Backbone as JSON, one array per atom type, in Angstrom:
{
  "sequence": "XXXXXXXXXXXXXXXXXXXXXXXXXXXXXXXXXXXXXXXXXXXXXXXXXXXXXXXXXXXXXXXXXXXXXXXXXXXXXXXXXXXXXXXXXXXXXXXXXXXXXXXXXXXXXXXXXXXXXXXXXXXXXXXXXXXXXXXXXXXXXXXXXXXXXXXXXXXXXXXXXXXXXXXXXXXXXXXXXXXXXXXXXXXXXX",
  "N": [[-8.92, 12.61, -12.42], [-8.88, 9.64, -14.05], [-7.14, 7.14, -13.12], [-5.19, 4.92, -14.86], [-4.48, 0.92, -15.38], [-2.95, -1.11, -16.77], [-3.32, -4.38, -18.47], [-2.23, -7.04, -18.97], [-4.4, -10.02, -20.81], [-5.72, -13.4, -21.17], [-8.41, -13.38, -22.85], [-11.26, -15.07, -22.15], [-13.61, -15.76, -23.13], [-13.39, -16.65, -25.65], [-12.41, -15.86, -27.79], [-9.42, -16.14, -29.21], [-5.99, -15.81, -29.79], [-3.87, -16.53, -32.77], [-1.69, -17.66, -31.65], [-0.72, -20.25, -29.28], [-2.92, -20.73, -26.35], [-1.18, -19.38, -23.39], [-2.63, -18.88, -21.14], [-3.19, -16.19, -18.63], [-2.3, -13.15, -19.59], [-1.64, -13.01, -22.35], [-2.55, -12.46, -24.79], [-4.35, -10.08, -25.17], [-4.13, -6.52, -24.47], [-5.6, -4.92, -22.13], [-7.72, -1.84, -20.76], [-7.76, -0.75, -17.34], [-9.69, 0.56, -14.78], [-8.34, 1.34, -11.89], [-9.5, 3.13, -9.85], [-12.52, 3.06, -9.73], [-15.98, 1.99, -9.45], [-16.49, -1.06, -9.81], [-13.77, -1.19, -11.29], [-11.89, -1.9, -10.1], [-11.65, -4.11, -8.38], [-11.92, -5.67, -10.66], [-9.54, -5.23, -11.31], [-8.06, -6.35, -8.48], [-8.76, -9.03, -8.59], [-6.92, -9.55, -11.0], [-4.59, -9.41, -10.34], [-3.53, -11.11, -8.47], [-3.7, -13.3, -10.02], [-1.53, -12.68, -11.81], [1.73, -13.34, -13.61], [4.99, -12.96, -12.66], [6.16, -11.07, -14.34], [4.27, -10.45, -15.36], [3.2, -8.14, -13.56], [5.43, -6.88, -12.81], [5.13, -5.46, -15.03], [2.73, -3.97, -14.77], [3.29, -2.53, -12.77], [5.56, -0.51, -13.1], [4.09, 0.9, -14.93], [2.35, 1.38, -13.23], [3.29, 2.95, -10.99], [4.51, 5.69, -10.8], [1.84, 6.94, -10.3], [1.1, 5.64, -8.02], [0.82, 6.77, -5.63], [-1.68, 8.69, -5.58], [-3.08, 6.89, -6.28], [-3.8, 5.4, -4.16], [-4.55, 6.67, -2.3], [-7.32, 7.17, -3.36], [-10.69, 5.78, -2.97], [-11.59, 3.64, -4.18], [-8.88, 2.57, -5.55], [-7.34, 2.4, -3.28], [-8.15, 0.19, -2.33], [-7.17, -1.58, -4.46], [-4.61, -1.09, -4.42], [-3.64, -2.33, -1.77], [-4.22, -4.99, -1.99], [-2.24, -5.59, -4.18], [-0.11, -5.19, -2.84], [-0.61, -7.47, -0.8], [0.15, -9.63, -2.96], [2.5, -9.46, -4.38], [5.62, -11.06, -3.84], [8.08, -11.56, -4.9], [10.94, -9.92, -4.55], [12.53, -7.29, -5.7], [10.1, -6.68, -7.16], [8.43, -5.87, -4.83], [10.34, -3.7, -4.09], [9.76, -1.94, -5.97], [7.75, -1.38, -5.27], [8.1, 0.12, -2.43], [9.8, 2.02, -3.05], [7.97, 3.46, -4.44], [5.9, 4.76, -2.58], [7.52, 5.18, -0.75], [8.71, 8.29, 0.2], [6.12, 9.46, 0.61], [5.23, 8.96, 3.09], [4.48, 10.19, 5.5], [1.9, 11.74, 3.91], [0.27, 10.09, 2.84], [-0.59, 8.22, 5.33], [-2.14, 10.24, 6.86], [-4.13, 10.18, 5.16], [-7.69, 9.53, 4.66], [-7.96, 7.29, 2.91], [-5.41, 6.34, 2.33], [-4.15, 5.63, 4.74], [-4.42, 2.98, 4.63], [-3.57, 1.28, 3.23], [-0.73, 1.6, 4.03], [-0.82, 0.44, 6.39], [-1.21, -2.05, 5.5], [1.19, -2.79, 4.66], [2.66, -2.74, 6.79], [1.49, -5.41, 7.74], [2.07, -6.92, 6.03], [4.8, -7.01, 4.94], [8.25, -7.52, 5.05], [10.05, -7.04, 8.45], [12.51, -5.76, 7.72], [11.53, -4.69, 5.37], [9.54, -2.95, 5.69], [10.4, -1.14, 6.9], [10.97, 1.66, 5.49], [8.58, 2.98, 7.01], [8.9, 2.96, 9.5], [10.8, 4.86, 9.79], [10.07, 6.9, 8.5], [7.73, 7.42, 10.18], [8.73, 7.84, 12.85], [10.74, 10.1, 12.35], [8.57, 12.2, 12.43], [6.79, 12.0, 14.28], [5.31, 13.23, 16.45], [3.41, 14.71, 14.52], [1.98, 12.82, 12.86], [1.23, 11.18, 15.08], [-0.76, 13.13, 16.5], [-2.9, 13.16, 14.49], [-5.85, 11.57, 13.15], [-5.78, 9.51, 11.54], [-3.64, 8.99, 11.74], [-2.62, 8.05, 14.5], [-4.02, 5.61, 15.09], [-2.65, 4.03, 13.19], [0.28, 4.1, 14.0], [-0.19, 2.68, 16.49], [-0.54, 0.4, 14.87], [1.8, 0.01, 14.01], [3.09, -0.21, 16.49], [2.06, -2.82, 16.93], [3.12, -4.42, 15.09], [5.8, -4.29, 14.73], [9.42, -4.93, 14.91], [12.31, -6.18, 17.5], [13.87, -3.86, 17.72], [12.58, -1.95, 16.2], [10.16, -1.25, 17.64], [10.74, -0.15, 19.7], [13.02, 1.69, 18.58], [10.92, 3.16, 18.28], [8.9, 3.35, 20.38], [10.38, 5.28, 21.72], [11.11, 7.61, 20.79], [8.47, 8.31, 20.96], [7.95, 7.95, 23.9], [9.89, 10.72, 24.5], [7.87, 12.68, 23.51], [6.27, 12.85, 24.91], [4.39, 14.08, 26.78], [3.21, 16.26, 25.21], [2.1, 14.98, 23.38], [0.3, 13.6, 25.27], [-1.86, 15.97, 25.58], [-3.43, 15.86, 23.16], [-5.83, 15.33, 21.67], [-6.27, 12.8, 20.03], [-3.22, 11.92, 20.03], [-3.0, 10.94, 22.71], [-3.97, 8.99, 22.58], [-2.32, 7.41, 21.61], [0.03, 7.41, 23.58], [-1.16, 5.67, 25.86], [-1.8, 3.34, 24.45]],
  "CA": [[-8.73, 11.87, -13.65], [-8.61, 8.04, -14.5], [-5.29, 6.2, -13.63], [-5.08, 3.36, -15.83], [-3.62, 0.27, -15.06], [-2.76, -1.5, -17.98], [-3.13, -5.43, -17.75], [-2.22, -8.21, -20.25], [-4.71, -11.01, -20.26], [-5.91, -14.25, -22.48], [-9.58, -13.17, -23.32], [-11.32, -16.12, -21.53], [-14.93, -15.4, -24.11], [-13.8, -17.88, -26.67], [-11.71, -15.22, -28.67], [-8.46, -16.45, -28.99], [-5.06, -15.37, -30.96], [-3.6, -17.19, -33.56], [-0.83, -18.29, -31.19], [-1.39, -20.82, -28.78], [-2.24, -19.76, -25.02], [-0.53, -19.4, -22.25], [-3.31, -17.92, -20.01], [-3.35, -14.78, -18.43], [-1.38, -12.09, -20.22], [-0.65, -13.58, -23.96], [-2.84, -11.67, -26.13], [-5.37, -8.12, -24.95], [-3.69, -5.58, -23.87], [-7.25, -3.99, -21.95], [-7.17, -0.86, -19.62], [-8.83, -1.1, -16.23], [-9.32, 1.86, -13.91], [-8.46, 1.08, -10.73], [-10.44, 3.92, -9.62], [-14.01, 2.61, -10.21], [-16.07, 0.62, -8.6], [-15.56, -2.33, -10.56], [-12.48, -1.76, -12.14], [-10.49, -2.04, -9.12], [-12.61, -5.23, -8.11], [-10.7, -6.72, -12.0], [-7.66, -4.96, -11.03], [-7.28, -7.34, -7.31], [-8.35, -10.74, -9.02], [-5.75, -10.19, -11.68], [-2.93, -9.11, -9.73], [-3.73, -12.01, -7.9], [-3.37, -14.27, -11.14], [-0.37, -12.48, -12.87], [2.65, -13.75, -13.28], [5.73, -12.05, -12.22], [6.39, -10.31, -15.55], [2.96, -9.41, -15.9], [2.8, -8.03, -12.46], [6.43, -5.74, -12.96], [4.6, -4.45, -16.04], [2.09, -3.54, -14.17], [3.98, -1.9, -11.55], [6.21, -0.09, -14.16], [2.97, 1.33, -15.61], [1.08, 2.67, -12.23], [4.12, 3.62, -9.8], [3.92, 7.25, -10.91], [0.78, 7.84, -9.63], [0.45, 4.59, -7.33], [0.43, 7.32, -4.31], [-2.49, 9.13, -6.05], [-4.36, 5.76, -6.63], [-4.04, 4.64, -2.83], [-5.77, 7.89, -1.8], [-8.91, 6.99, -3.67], [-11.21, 5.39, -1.97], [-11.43, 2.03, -4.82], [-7.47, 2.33, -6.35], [-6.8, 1.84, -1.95], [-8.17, -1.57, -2.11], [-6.09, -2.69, -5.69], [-3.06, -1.43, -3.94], [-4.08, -3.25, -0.72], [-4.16, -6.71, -2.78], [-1.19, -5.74, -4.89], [0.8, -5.66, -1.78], [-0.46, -8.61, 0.04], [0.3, -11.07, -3.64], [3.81, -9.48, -4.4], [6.33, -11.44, -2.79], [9.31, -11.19, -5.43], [11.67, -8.5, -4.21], [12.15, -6.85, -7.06], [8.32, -5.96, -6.99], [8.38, -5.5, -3.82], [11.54, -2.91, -3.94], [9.49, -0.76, -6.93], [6.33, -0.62, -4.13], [8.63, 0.5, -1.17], [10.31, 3.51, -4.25], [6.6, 4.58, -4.95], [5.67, 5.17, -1.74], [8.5, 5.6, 0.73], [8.53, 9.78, -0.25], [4.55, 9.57, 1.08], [4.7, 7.69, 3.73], [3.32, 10.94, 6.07], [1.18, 12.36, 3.28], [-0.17, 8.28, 3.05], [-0.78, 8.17, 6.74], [-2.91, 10.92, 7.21], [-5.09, 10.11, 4.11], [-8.75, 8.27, 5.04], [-7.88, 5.65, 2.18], [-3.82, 6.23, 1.9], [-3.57, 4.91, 5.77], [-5.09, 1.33, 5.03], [-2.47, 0.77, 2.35], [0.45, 1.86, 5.06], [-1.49, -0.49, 7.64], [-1.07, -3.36, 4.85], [2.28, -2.91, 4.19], [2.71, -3.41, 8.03], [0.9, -6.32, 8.1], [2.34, -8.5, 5.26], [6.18, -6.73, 4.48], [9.45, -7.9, 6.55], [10.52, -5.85, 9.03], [13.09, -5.4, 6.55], [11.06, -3.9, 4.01], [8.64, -1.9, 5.9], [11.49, -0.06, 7.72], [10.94, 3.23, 5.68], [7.5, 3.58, 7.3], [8.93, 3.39, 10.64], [11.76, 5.58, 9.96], [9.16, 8.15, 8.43], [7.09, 7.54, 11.12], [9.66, 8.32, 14.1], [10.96, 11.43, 11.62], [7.65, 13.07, 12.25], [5.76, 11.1, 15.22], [3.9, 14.09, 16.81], [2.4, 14.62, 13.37], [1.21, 11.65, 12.89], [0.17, 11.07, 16.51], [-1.98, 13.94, 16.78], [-3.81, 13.03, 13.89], [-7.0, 10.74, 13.72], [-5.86, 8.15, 11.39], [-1.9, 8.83, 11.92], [-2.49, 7.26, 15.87], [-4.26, 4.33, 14.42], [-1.14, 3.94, 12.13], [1.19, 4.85, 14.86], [-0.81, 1.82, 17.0], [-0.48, -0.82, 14.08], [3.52, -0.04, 14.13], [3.8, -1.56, 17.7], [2.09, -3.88, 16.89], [3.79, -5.33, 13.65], [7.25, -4.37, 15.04], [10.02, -6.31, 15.44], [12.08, -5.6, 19.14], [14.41, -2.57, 17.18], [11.59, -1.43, 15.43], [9.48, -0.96, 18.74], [12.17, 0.3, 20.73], [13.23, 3.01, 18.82], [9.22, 4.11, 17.96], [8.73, 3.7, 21.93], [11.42, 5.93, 22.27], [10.16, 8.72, 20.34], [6.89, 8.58, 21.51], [8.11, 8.87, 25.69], [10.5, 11.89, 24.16], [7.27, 13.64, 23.31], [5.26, 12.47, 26.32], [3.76, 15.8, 27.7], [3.09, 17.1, 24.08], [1.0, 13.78, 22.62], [-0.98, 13.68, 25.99], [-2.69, 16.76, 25.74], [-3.71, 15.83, 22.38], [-7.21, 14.27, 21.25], [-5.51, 11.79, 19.39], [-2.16, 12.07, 20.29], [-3.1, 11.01, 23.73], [-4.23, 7.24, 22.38], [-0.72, 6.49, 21.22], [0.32, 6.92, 24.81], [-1.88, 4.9, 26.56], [-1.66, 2.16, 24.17]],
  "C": [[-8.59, 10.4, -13.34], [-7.24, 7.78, -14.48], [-5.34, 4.97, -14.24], [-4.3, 2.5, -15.4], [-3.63, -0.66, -16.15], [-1.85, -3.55, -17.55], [-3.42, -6.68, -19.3], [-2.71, -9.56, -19.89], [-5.46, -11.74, -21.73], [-7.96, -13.8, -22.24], [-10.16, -15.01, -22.74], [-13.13, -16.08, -22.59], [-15.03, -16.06, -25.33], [-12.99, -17.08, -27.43], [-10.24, -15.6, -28.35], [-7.55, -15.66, -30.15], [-4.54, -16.52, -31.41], [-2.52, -18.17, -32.58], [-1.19, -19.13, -30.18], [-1.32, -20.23, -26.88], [-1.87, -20.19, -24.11], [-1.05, -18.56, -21.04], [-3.15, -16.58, -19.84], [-2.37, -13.84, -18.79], [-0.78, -12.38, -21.37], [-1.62, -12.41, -24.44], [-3.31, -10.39, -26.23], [-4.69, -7.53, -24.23], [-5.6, -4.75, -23.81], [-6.9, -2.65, -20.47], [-8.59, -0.94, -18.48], [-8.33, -0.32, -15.22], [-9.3, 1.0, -12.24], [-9.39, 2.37, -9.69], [-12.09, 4.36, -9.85], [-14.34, 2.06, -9.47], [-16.04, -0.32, -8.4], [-14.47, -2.45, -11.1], [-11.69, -2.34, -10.92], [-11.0, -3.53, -8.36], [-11.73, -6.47, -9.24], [-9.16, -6.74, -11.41], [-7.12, -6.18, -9.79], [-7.85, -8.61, -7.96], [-7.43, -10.79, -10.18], [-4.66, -9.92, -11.25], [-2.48, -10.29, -8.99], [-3.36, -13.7, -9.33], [-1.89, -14.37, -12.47], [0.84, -13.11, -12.54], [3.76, -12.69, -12.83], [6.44, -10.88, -13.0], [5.48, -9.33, -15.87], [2.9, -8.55, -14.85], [3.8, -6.9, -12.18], [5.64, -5.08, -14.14], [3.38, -3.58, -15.54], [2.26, -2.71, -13.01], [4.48, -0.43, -11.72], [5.39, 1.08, -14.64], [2.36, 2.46, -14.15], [1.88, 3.24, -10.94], [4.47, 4.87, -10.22], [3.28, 7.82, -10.14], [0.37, 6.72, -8.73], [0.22, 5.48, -5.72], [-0.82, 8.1, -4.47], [-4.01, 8.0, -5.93], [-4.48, 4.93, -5.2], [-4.54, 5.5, -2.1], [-7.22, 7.93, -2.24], [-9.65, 5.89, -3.22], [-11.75, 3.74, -2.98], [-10.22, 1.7, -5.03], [-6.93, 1.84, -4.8], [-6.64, 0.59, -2.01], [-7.55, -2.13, -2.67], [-5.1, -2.68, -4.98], [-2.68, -2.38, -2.95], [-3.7, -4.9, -1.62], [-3.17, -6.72, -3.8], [0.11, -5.86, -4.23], [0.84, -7.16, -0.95], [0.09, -10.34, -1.05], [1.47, -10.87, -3.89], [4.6, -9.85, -3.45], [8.16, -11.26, -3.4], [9.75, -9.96, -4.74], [11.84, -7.44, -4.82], [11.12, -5.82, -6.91], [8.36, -5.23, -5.53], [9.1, -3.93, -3.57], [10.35, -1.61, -4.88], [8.13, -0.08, -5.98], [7.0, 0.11, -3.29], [9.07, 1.97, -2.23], [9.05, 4.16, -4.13], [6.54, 5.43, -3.72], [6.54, 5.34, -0.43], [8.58, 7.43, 0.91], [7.58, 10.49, 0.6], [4.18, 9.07, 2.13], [3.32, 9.15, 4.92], [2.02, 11.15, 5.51], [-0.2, 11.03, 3.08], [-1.62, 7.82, 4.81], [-2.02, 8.52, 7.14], [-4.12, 11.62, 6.3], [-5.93, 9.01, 4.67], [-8.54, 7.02, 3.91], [-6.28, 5.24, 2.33], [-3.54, 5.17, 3.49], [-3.53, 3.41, 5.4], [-4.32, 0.55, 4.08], [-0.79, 0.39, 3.24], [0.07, 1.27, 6.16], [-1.77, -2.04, 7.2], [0.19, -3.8, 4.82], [2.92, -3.27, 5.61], [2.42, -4.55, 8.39], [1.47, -7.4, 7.28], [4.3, -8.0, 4.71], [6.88, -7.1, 5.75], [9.46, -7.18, 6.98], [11.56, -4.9, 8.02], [12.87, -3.94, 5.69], [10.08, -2.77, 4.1], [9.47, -1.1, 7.11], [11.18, 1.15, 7.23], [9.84, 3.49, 6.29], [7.8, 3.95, 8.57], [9.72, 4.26, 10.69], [10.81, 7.17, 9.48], [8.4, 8.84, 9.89], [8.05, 8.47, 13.22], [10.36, 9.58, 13.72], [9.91, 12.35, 12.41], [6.3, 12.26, 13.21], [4.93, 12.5, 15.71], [2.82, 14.17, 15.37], [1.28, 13.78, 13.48], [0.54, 11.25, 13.52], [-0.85, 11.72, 16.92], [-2.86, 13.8, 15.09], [-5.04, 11.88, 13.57], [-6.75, 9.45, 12.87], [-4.41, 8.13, 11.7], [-1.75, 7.57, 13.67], [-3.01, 6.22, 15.72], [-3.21, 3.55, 13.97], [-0.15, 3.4, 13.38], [1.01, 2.82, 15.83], [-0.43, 0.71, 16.54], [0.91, -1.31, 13.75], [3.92, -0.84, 15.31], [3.7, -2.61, 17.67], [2.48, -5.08, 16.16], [5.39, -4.92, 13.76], [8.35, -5.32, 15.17], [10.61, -5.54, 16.32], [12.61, -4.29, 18.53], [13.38, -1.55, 17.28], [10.9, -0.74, 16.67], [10.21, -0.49, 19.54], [12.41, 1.64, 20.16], [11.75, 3.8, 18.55], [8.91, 4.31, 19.51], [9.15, 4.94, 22.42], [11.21, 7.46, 22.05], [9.05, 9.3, 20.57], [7.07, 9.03, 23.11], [9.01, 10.4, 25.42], [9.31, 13.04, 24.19], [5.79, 13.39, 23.92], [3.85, 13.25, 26.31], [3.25, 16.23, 26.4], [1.58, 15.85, 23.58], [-0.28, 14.01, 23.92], [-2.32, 14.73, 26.56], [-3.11, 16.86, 24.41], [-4.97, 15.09, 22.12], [-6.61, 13.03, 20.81], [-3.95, 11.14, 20.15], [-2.03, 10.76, 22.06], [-3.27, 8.99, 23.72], [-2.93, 6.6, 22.02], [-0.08, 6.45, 22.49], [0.14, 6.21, 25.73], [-1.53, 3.17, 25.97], [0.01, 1.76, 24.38]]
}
């Protein structure tokens, strides 16, 4: 099915409302699938333009099913660019709720990883703590699987020293087990 993401913007076509505007998000309420091939194309240049009101309403609206819509292989990319423009906390806090639950189920999804390989790349250590705490929960998993050791990989390297220390730590614990693994076997080496 269609997840909707529901996005308040000033009609830029010459149609205006009676009131005067204030750009992006005064007057159309319009629905835009992030699960398209273009919608989700609208969806990252306006997440990119909303303000911080428009941008919790929007949050509000698709954190339900925002672990649903980062498994599809267009709704990946919105989430992707809805992580790298939220910087309020706030926002930030309602992304880390959606998906902290998912972080395995995330992982070891061909679109869900590249969301959990964003959130590495642009969240504090801080804030992307539940991934490592998932991640060290349930490291063989993850390690023996083909995008989980990718994952697993992108953790050392966006660590801070804690962070890498206790994931190290976990990973020599289950030495002998990862290295007779196809996969498994690349998280040791690296």
């Amino acid at each position: 099915y269609d997840v909707l993401c529901f996005f308040f913007f000033q009609a830029e076509d010459g149609i205006r409302d009676a009131q005067e505007s204030r750009g992006l998000g005064d007057v159309y309420k319009r629905q835009v699938s992030t699960q398209s091939t273009w919608g989700n194309y609208l969806c990252q240049k306006l997440v990119e333009l909303c303000s911080k009101t428009q941008t919790l309403e929007i949050l509000q609206t698709v954190s339900p099913q925002l672990v649903s819509i980062c498994k599809n292989q267009h709704g990946t990319r919105a989430v992707q660019k809805l992580i790298e423009v939220v910087t309020d906390q706030t926002l930030v806090d309602i992304i880390i709720n959606s998906l902290s639950q998912s972080v395995v189920e995330l992982v070891t999804d061909n679109n869900g990883n590249h969301v959990i390989q964003k959130c590495l790349l642009v969240l504090t250590p801080f804030n992307k703590q539940f991934i490592y705490d998932a991640i060290i929960k349930h490291c063989v998993e993850i390690a023996t699987h083909k995008h989980g050791c990718c994952v697993i990989q992108r953790c050392l390297d966006y660590a801070n020293k804690k962070q890498k220390e206790d994931l190290t730590n976990v990973i020599v614990e289950n030495t002998l087990e990862l290295v007779q693994d196809q996969y498994g076997n690349y998280v040791t080496q690296y």
